[in-house]
Coordinates of C-alpha atoms in Angstrom, one line a residue:
M276 CA -37.1 -14.6 -49.3
N277 CA -38.0 -17.8 -50.5
V278 CA -40.7 -18.2 -48.0
L279 CA -43.8 -15.8 -47.0
P280 CA -44.1 -15.2 -43.3
I281 CA -47.8 -16.4 -42.5
P282 CA -49.8 -14.5 -39.7
P283 CA -51.0 -17.2 -37.4
V284 CA -54.6 -16.1 -38.0
I285 CA -54.1 -17.1 -41.6
R286 CA -52.3 -20.3 -40.5
R287 CA -55.5 -21.2 -38.5
F288 CA -57.8 -20.4 -41.4
A289 CA -55.8 -22.6 -43.6
Q290 CA -55.9 -25.5 -41.5
H291 CA -59.8 -26.0 -42.1
F292 CA -59.0 -26.2 -45.6
A293 CA -56.2 -29.0 -44.9
N294 CA -58.1 -30.5 -42.6
A295 CA -60.8 -31.2 -45.1
G296 CA -58.3 -32.3 -47.5
F297 CA -57.8 -29.3 -49.6
S298 CA -55.0 -26.4 -50.2
L299 CA -54.9 -23.0 -49.7
Y300 CA -52.6 -20.2 -51.1
I301 CA -51.9 -16.5 -50.9
V302 CA -51.9 -15.1 -54.3
G303 CA -50.9 -11.8 -56.2
G304 CA -49.6 -8.5 -54.7
A305 CA -49.1 -9.8 -51.0
V306 CA -46.3 -12.0 -52.1
R307 CA -44.9 -9.5 -54.8
D308 CA -44.7 -6.6 -52.2
H309 CA -42.9 -9.2 -49.8
L310 CA -40.4 -10.2 -52.6
L311 CA -39.7 -6.2 -53.0
G312 CA -39.5 -5.9 -49.5
L313 CA -42.7 -3.6 -49.0
K314 CA -45.4 -4.2 -46.0
S315 CA -48.7 -5.8 -47.0
E316 CA -51.5 -6.5 -45.2
D317 CA -54.1 -7.1 -48.4
Y318 CA -54.2 -11.1 -48.9
D319 CA -56.0 -12.6 -51.8
F320 CA -56.7 -16.7 -51.7
T321 CA -56.9 -19.2 -53.8
T322 CA -58.1 -22.9 -53.4
D323 CA -58.8 -26.2 -54.7
A324 CA -61.8 -26.5 -52.8
L325 CA -65.4 -25.3 -54.7
P326 CA -67.2 -22.5 -53.4
K327 CA -69.8 -25.0 -51.8
E328 CA -67.3 -26.7 -50.1
V329 CA -65.7 -23.4 -48.6
M330 CA -69.1 -22.3 -47.7
K331 CA -69.4 -25.7 -45.9
L332 CA -65.8 -25.2 -43.9
F333 CA -67.1 -21.8 -42.2
K334 CA -70.1 -20.5 -40.4
H335 CA -70.0 -16.9 -41.7
V336 CA -69.5 -17.1 -45.8
I337 CA -70.6 -14.1 -48.2
P338 CA -71.2 -15.5 -51.8
T339 CA -69.9 -11.9 -53.1
G340 CA -68.9 -13.3 -56.2
I341 CA -69.8 -16.8 -56.6
E342 CA -70.6 -17.1 -59.8
H343 CA -66.6 -16.8 -60.7
G344 CA -65.5 -18.6 -57.7
T345 CA -65.2 -16.0 -55.1
V346 CA -66.8 -15.9 -51.6
T347 CA -65.8 -13.6 -48.8
V348 CA -65.1 -15.9 -45.3
H349 CA -65.6 -14.0 -41.8
F350 CA -62.9 -15.6 -39.7
E351 CA -61.7 -14.6 -36.2
K352 CA -63.4 -11.0 -36.8
Q353 CA -61.2 -10.9 -40.2
S354 CA -62.7 -10.8 -44.2
F355 CA -61.0 -13.0 -46.1
E356 CA -61.8 -13.4 -50.3
V357 CA -61.1 -17.0 -51.2
T358 CA -61.9 -18.0 -55.1
T359 CA -61.8 -21.5 -56.5
F360 CA -59.0 -22.3 -59.1
R361 CA -60.5 -21.6 -62.2
S362 CA -59.6 -21.4 -65.8
E363 CA -62.0 -19.0 -68.2
A364 CA -63.2 -19.2 -71.9
E365 CA -63.6 -16.5 -74.0
Y366 CA -63.7 -12.6 -73.2
L367 CA -66.5 -11.5 -75.4
D368 CA -67.4 -8.4 -73.8
G369 CA -63.4 -7.2 -73.1
R370 CA -64.4 -7.5 -69.5
H371 CA -65.8 -10.7 -68.4
P372 CA -65.2 -14.3 -69.2
S373 CA -68.7 -15.8 -71.0
S374 CA -67.7 -18.8 -68.5
V375 CA -65.8 -19.9 -65.8
S376 CA -64.7 -23.3 -65.0
F377 CA -63.1 -24.6 -61.6
I378 CA -59.9 -26.9 -62.0
P379 CA -57.8 -28.7 -59.2
S380 CA -54.6 -27.1 -60.8
L381 CA -52.7 -24.3 -59.4
E382 CA -50.7 -24.2 -62.5
E383 CA -53.5 -23.6 -64.6
D384 CA -55.2 -21.0 -62.3
L385 CA -51.8 -18.9 -62.4
K386 CA -51.7 -18.7 -66.1
R387 CA -55.2 -16.7 -66.4
R388 CA -53.1 -13.8 -64.1
D389 CA -52.3 -10.8 -66.2
F390 CA -48.9 -10.2 -65.1
T391 CA -45.9 -12.1 -64.3
I392 CA -44.9 -10.3 -61.2
N393 CA -48.9 -10.7 -59.7
A394 CA -48.4 -14.6 -60.5
F395 CA -46.7 -15.8 -57.2
A396 CA -48.5 -18.0 -54.6
A397 CA -47.6 -18.9 -51.1
D398 CA -48.8 -21.7 -49.5
C399 CA -50.6 -20.8 -46.4
Q400 CA -48.9 -23.5 -44.3
S401 CA -45.4 -23.8 -45.3
G402 CA -44.9 -20.2 -46.6
R403 CA -43.3 -21.7 -49.4
I404 CA -43.5 -19.0 -52.8
I405 CA -44.3 -20.4 -56.2
D406 CA -43.5 -19.0 -59.2
L407 CA -44.0 -20.3 -62.1
H408 CA -43.7 -17.4 -65.0
E409 CA -40.1 -16.1 -63.9
G410 CA -42.0 -13.6 -62.1
R411 CA -38.6 -13.0 -59.4
K412 CA -36.3 -12.1 -62.8
D413 CA -39.1 -9.7 -63.8
L414 CA -38.9 -8.4 -60.2
K415 CA -35.2 -8.2 -60.1
N416 CA -35.2 -6.4 -63.8
R417 CA -37.8 -4.0 -62.4
T418 CA -40.2 -4.9 -65.2
I419 CA -44.1 -5.5 -65.7
R420 CA -44.5 -8.2 -68.3
A421 CA -47.6 -9.6 -69.2
I422 CA -48.4 -13.4 -69.0
G423 CA -48.3 -15.1 -72.1
D424 CA -49.5 -13.1 -75.4
P425 CA -49.9 -9.8 -74.0
R426 CA -52.7 -9.0 -76.5
Q427 CA -55.0 -11.8 -75.0
R428 CA -54.5 -10.8 -71.6
F429 CA -55.7 -7.4 -72.4
A430 CA -58.6 -8.6 -74.8
E431 CA -59.6 -10.7 -71.5
D432 CA -59.6 -7.8 -69.2
A433 CA -58.9 -3.7 -71.0
L434 CA -58.7 -2.7 -67.6
R435 CA -55.5 -4.6 -67.2
I436 CA -53.8 -2.1 -69.4
L437 CA -54.3 0.7 -66.7
R438 CA -53.4 -1.6 -63.9
A439 CA -50.0 -2.1 -66.0
A440 CA -49.5 1.8 -65.7
R441 CA -50.7 2.0 -62.1
I442 CA -48.3 -0.5 -61.2
A443 CA -45.4 1.1 -62.9
A444 CA -46.6 4.3 -61.0
K445 CA -46.7 2.6 -57.7
L446 CA -43.1 0.7 -58.2
N447 CA -41.4 3.0 -61.0
F448 CA -41.0 -0.2 -63.0
S449 CA -40.6 -0.3 -66.6
I450 CA -43.1 -1.7 -68.9
E451 CA -41.9 -4.4 -71.1
E452 CA -41.9 -3.9 -74.5
R453 CA -44.3 -6.2 -76.1
T454 CA -46.8 -5.7 -73.1
L455 CA -46.4 -2.2 -73.9
A456 CA -47.1 -2.3 -77.8
A457 CA -50.4 -4.4 -77.1
M458 CA -51.4 -1.8 -74.3
G459 CA -51.5 0.9 -77.3
E460 CA -52.8 -1.9 -79.9
M461 CA -55.8 -2.9 -77.3
R462 CA -56.2 0.7 -75.8
E463 CA -59.9 1.0 -77.9
N464 CA -61.4 -1.9 -75.7
L465 CA -61.2 0.6 -72.7
N466 CA -64.3 1.8 -74.1
K467 CA -66.2 -0.9 -72.8
V468 CA -64.9 -0.7 -69.4
S469 CA -67.2 1.4 -66.5
A470 CA -66.1 4.6 -66.0
E471 CA -65.7 3.8 -62.5
R472 CA -63.6 0.6 -62.7
I473 CA -61.3 3.5 -64.8
R474 CA -62.0 6.2 -62.2
D475 CA -60.6 3.5 -59.3
E476 CA -57.3 2.6 -61.5
L477 CA -56.6 6.5 -62.4
F478 CA -57.1 7.9 -59.0
K479 CA -54.6 4.9 -57.6
L480 CA -52.4 5.8 -60.3
V481 CA -52.1 9.8 -59.6
L482 CA -51.6 8.7 -55.9
A483 CA -48.5 6.7 -56.5
D484 CA -45.2 8.0 -56.6
H485 CA -44.3 7.9 -59.7
P486 CA -47.6 8.8 -61.6
G487 CA -45.5 10.9 -64.4
R488 CA -43.9 7.4 -65.4
A489 CA -47.5 5.8 -65.8
L490 CA -49.0 8.6 -67.8
A491 CA -46.0 9.3 -70.3
Y492 CA -47.0 5.5 -71.0
L493 CA -50.4 5.8 -71.4
R494 CA -49.7 8.8 -73.6
E495 CA -47.3 7.3 -76.0
Q496 CA -49.6 4.4 -76.5
G497 CA -52.7 6.6 -77.2
V498 CA -54.1 5.4 -74.1
L499 CA -54.6 8.6 -72.0
T500 CA -56.9 10.3 -74.6
V501 CA -58.8 7.3 -74.7
I502 CA -60.1 7.3 -71.2
L503 CA -59.6 11.4 -70.6
P504 CA -60.6 12.6 -74.5
E505 CA -60.2 16.1 -73.2
F506 CA -56.6 16.1 -73.3
K507 CA -56.8 15.6 -77.1
G508 CA -56.4 19.0 -77.9
S509 CA -53.5 19.4 -75.0
D510 CA -51.3 17.3 -76.6
G511 CA -48.8 18.9 -78.7
L512 CA -50.1 22.3 -77.7
Y513 CA -47.2 24.8 -78.1
Q514 CA -47.2 27.4 -75.2
G515 CA -44.0 29.1 -75.9
G516 CA -42.6 31.9 -73.0
M517 CA -41.6 30.7 -70.0
H518 CA -43.0 27.0 -70.8
H519 CA -40.6 24.5 -72.2
E520 CA -43.3 21.8 -72.7
D521 CA -46.5 21.5 -74.5
V522 CA -49.5 21.7 -72.3
L523 CA -50.0 17.5 -72.1
S524 CA -46.4 17.3 -71.3
H525 CA -46.8 20.1 -69.0
S526 CA -49.6 18.8 -67.2
I527 CA -47.6 15.2 -66.6
S528 CA -45.0 17.2 -65.0
T529 CA -46.9 19.1 -62.8
C530 CA -48.8 16.4 -61.6
Q531 CA -45.5 14.3 -60.7
A532 CA -44.2 17.9 -59.2
S533 CA -47.1 17.3 -56.5
V534 CA -45.8 14.3 -55.5
M535 CA -43.5 16.3 -53.1
Y536 CA -45.9 18.5 -52.0
A537 CA -49.1 17.0 -51.8
T538 CA -50.8 13.8 -50.6
S539 CA -54.2 14.4 -51.3
L540 CA -56.1 13.0 -54.6
E541 CA -57.9 16.3 -55.0
V542 CA -54.4 18.4 -55.1
R543 CA -53.1 15.4 -57.2
L544 CA -55.7 15.6 -60.2
A545 CA -56.0 19.4 -59.9
S546 CA -52.5 19.3 -60.7
L547 CA -52.7 16.9 -64.0
L548 CA -55.9 19.0 -64.7
H549 CA -55.1 22.6 -64.1
D550 CA -54.1 23.4 -67.8
I551 CA -57.0 21.5 -69.7
G552 CA -59.2 24.5 -70.9
K553 CA -56.3 26.0 -72.7
S554 CA -56.8 24.1 -75.6
E555 CA -60.5 25.8 -75.5
V556 CA -59.1 29.2 -75.5
V557 CA -55.8 29.0 -77.5
V558 CA -54.9 32.5 -79.2
P559 CA -52.0 32.1 -81.6
T560 CA -49.5 35.3 -81.2
D561 CA -46.0 35.8 -83.0
D562 CA -43.5 34.4 -80.1
R563 CA -46.1 32.3 -78.0
N564 CA -49.3 31.1 -77.6
T565 CA -51.7 33.1 -75.3
F566 CA -54.7 30.9 -73.0
N567 CA -57.1 34.1 -71.5
K568 CA -59.4 32.8 -69.2
H569 CA -58.0 28.9 -69.4
E570 CA -59.1 28.7 -65.8
V571 CA -62.8 28.9 -66.2
A572 CA -62.7 27.0 -69.3
G573 CA -60.9 24.5 -67.0
E574 CA -63.1 24.6 -64.4
R575 CA -66.2 23.7 -66.8
I576 CA -64.2 20.8 -68.2
T577 CA -62.9 19.5 -65.0
Q578 CA -66.3 19.1 -63.8
S579 CA -67.7 17.3 -66.7
L580 CA -64.6 15.0 -66.7
L581 CA -65.1 14.0 -63.3
R582 CA -68.5 13.5 -63.4
R583 CA -68.4 11.1 -66.3
L584 CA -65.9 9.3 -64.2
K585 CA -68.7 9.2 -61.2
A586 CA -66.3 11.2 -59.0
S587 CA -67.8 11.9 -55.5
N588 CA -69.6 15.7 -55.6
E589 CA -67.2 16.3 -53.1
Q590 CA -64.2 15.4 -55.5
V591 CA -65.8 17.4 -58.4
K592 CA -66.6 20.4 -56.3
L593 CA -63.0 20.8 -54.7
V594 CA -60.6 19.7 -58.0
S595 CA -62.6 21.9 -60.4
H596 CA -62.3 24.6 -57.7
L597 CA -58.8 24.6 -57.3
V598 CA -58.2 24.5 -61.2
R599 CA -60.6 27.7 -61.0
H600 CA -58.5 30.0 -58.8
H601 CA -55.1 28.5 -59.7
M602 CA -53.6 31.7 -61.6
F603 CA -53.9 33.7 -58.7
D604 CA -51.4 36.7 -58.9
Y605 CA -50.4 37.5 -55.6
Q606 CA -47.6 40.3 -55.6
S607 CA -46.5 42.1 -52.4
D608 CA -48.0 45.3 -53.3
W609 CA -51.8 43.6 -52.6
S610 CA -53.6 45.4 -49.9
D611 CA -54.8 44.1 -46.9
S612 CA -58.4 44.3 -48.2
A613 CA -57.3 42.5 -51.6
V614 CA -55.9 39.5 -49.1
R615 CA -58.9 39.7 -47.2
R616 CA -60.9 39.4 -50.8
F617 CA -58.8 36.2 -51.7
I618 CA -59.6 34.5 -49.0
T619 CA -63.0 34.7 -49.1
R620 CA -63.0 34.0 -53.0
V621 CA -60.7 30.7 -52.6
G622 CA -62.4 29.7 -49.0
L623 CA -59.5 29.7 -46.2
E624 CA -59.9 25.8 -45.9
F625 CA -58.8 25.4 -49.7
I626 CA -56.0 27.7 -49.2
P627 CA -53.2 25.3 -48.5
R628 CA -54.1 22.9 -51.2
L629 CA -54.4 25.5 -53.9
F630 CA -50.4 26.3 -52.6
Q631 CA -49.3 23.1 -53.3
L632 CA -51.0 23.2 -56.6
R633 CA -49.1 26.2 -57.2
I634 CA -45.8 24.9 -56.1
A635 CA -46.1 22.2 -58.1
D636 CA -46.8 24.2 -61.2
Q637 CA -44.0 26.4 -60.4
I638 CA -41.6 23.4 -60.2
A639 CA -43.0 21.9 -63.8
I640 CA -42.3 25.4 -65.2
H641 CA -38.6 25.8 -64.2
G642 CA -37.3 22.9 -62.2
K643 CA -37.4 24.3 -58.8
A644 CA -40.1 26.5 -56.7
D645 CA -39.5 30.1 -55.6
T646 CA -42.1 30.1 -52.5
S647 CA -40.8 33.4 -51.2
L648 CA -44.3 35.2 -52.3
I649 CA -46.5 32.5 -51.3
D650 CA -44.8 32.2 -48.2
E651 CA -45.8 36.0 -47.5
L652 CA -49.3 35.6 -48.7
G653 CA -49.6 32.8 -46.1
N654 CA -48.1 34.9 -43.5
R655 CA -50.5 37.9 -44.0
I656 CA -53.4 35.6 -44.1
D657 CA -52.5 34.1 -40.7
A658 CA -52.0 37.8 -39.5
I659 CA -55.8 38.4 -41.0
I660 CA -56.7 35.1 -39.1
E661 CA -55.4 36.2 -36.3
A662 CA -57.0 39.8 -35.9
R663 CA -60.4 37.9 -36.2
D664 CA -61.0 40.0 -39.1
A665 CA -64.6 39.4 -40.9
L666 CA -64.1 37.2 -43.9
S667 CA -68.0 36.1 -44.8
I668 CA -71.1 37.1 -43.7
K669 CA -71.7 34.8 -40.8
D670 CA -68.6 36.7 -39.1
L671 CA -70.5 40.4 -39.6
A672 CA -71.9 41.8 -36.3
V673 CA -75.7 41.7 -37.8
N674 CA -77.6 38.9 -39.1
G675 CA -80.9 38.7 -41.3
N676 CA -83.1 39.1 -38.1
D677 CA -81.3 42.4 -37.1
L678 CA -81.8 44.3 -40.5
M679 CA -85.7 42.7 -40.7
S680 CA -85.8 44.7 -37.3
L681 CA -85.0 47.8 -39.3
G682 CA -88.0 47.2 -41.7
I683 CA -86.2 45.4 -44.6
P684 CA -88.2 42.8 -45.8
K685 CA -87.2 39.1 -46.1
G686 CA -85.9 37.8 -49.2
Q687 CA -83.6 39.3 -51.5
R688 CA -83.1 42.7 -50.1
I689 CA -81.6 41.0 -46.8
G690 CA -79.2 39.2 -49.1
A691 CA -78.3 42.2 -50.8
T692 CA -77.8 44.5 -47.9
L693 CA -76.0 41.5 -46.2
T694 CA -73.1 41.4 -49.0
Y695 CA -72.9 44.8 -49.2
L696 CA -71.9 45.1 -45.3
L697 CA -69.3 42.2 -46.0
D698 CA -68.0 44.2 -49.2
T699 CA -67.6 47.2 -46.9
V700 CA -65.9 45.0 -44.1
L701 CA -63.5 44.2 -46.3
D702 CA -62.2 46.9 -47.0
D703 CA -62.6 48.0 -43.0
P704 CA -62.9 45.7 -40.5
G705 CA -63.3 48.3 -38.2
Q706 CA -66.7 49.1 -39.4
N707 CA -67.7 45.4 -38.5
N708 CA -69.7 46.8 -35.4
R709 CA -73.5 46.5 -34.4
E710 CA -74.5 50.3 -34.6
Q711 CA -72.6 50.6 -37.4
L712 CA -73.4 48.0 -39.9
L713 CA -77.3 49.0 -38.9
D714 CA -76.3 52.4 -39.9
L715 CA -75.0 51.2 -43.3
A716 CA -77.5 49.1 -44.1
Q717 CA -80.1 52.0 -43.5
K718 CA -77.8 54.1 -45.8
Y719 CA -77.8 51.3 -48.3
Q720 CA -82.0 51.0 -48.8
S721 CA -81.9 54.7 -49.5
L722 CA -79.2 54.1 -52.0
L723 CA -81.9 51.2 -53.6
G724 CA -84.6 53.8 -53.6
F725 CA -86.3 52.3 -50.6
T726 CA -87.9 54.3 -47.8
S727 CA -88.4 53.0 -44.4

């Protein structure tokens, strides 16, 4: 494991540097993941060649971050990001160095990196792994440790606070004590970081295998409520009843439990946010708190939170929709009509993910999930789909043109009539034929006080 296997295309890439008298190294996560026995094909490179010198070596080079020494080289149908060895002046804004100096020393370059386990370098010709900060020792001890003074590292770039937690979530590592304390001390600097950068780290964190560990670290150091202030009211909020955790602890536990059943970002986020509305609607009682309609408040808060993080419209829609409907209370005595209305209300395409959220919620509460009712509901939904029952207006045996042929004017009356017909068919699928629906439509016009 002292040597990183170098793919042939990278050897050929590195030879261009060597022929010109320069060196090239793979740095960071790819080396770390190799030492951990993990597969990685995401390579970052560093070199003693200046950006302008790299641009002379290759035909197709994009100056993606040339002011910081980074260019992207297109080589043999691949793209390689190459950064010149550099040192950095003071980070006046907590995000970017005020100036960058290019240097010939790999040792000095590695000193500016964030954590010891990210400060490896591997020679692109020999594959020899260079470890100047006892990164191997920290890998062995499963520890995340800042290089040098952790306060200084987080002052340089506050996003490193979230990156430490995200790496803990990915690798199930511990964060070293001084590094962890500095995360809390420097947490307010995250207010200087763009919403997009915070979003990217947070989303990667919840998609990892151990989000609960990372979220607990962020909560402990007061970081979580800096990036997600909507959780302030949840921290320590007593629930009682079947709940053994406060609202925030339960939210973190549900997010961790979702790892067992859900791979989608949206379900993972909904698992974390599903009870975020409870602090807004809490009503204390003698032995427990009640949270009526917290899912409605949660839907609105989730939409606001995700929009602030610049999530996509589709992500905002889906996550808030899952939060809104997570309190469904299926029982075996539901009529077929009730099941059809559930499908219509939630949307067939969202139901599998809603079930995943419900199972994660159960695990967080009880330590395990009893899926018997969910399985039963799923079977009943399958039977309804197989029977081809109408579940939306487009499934009706008539459309707006048919209604206009009866003399119903185009506009709101057409929409209201179609809604009425769907409501009727959800109760009795046997009425979904053209003749009966047209007759029902005419009778409905009479009920509304209209005559043909």
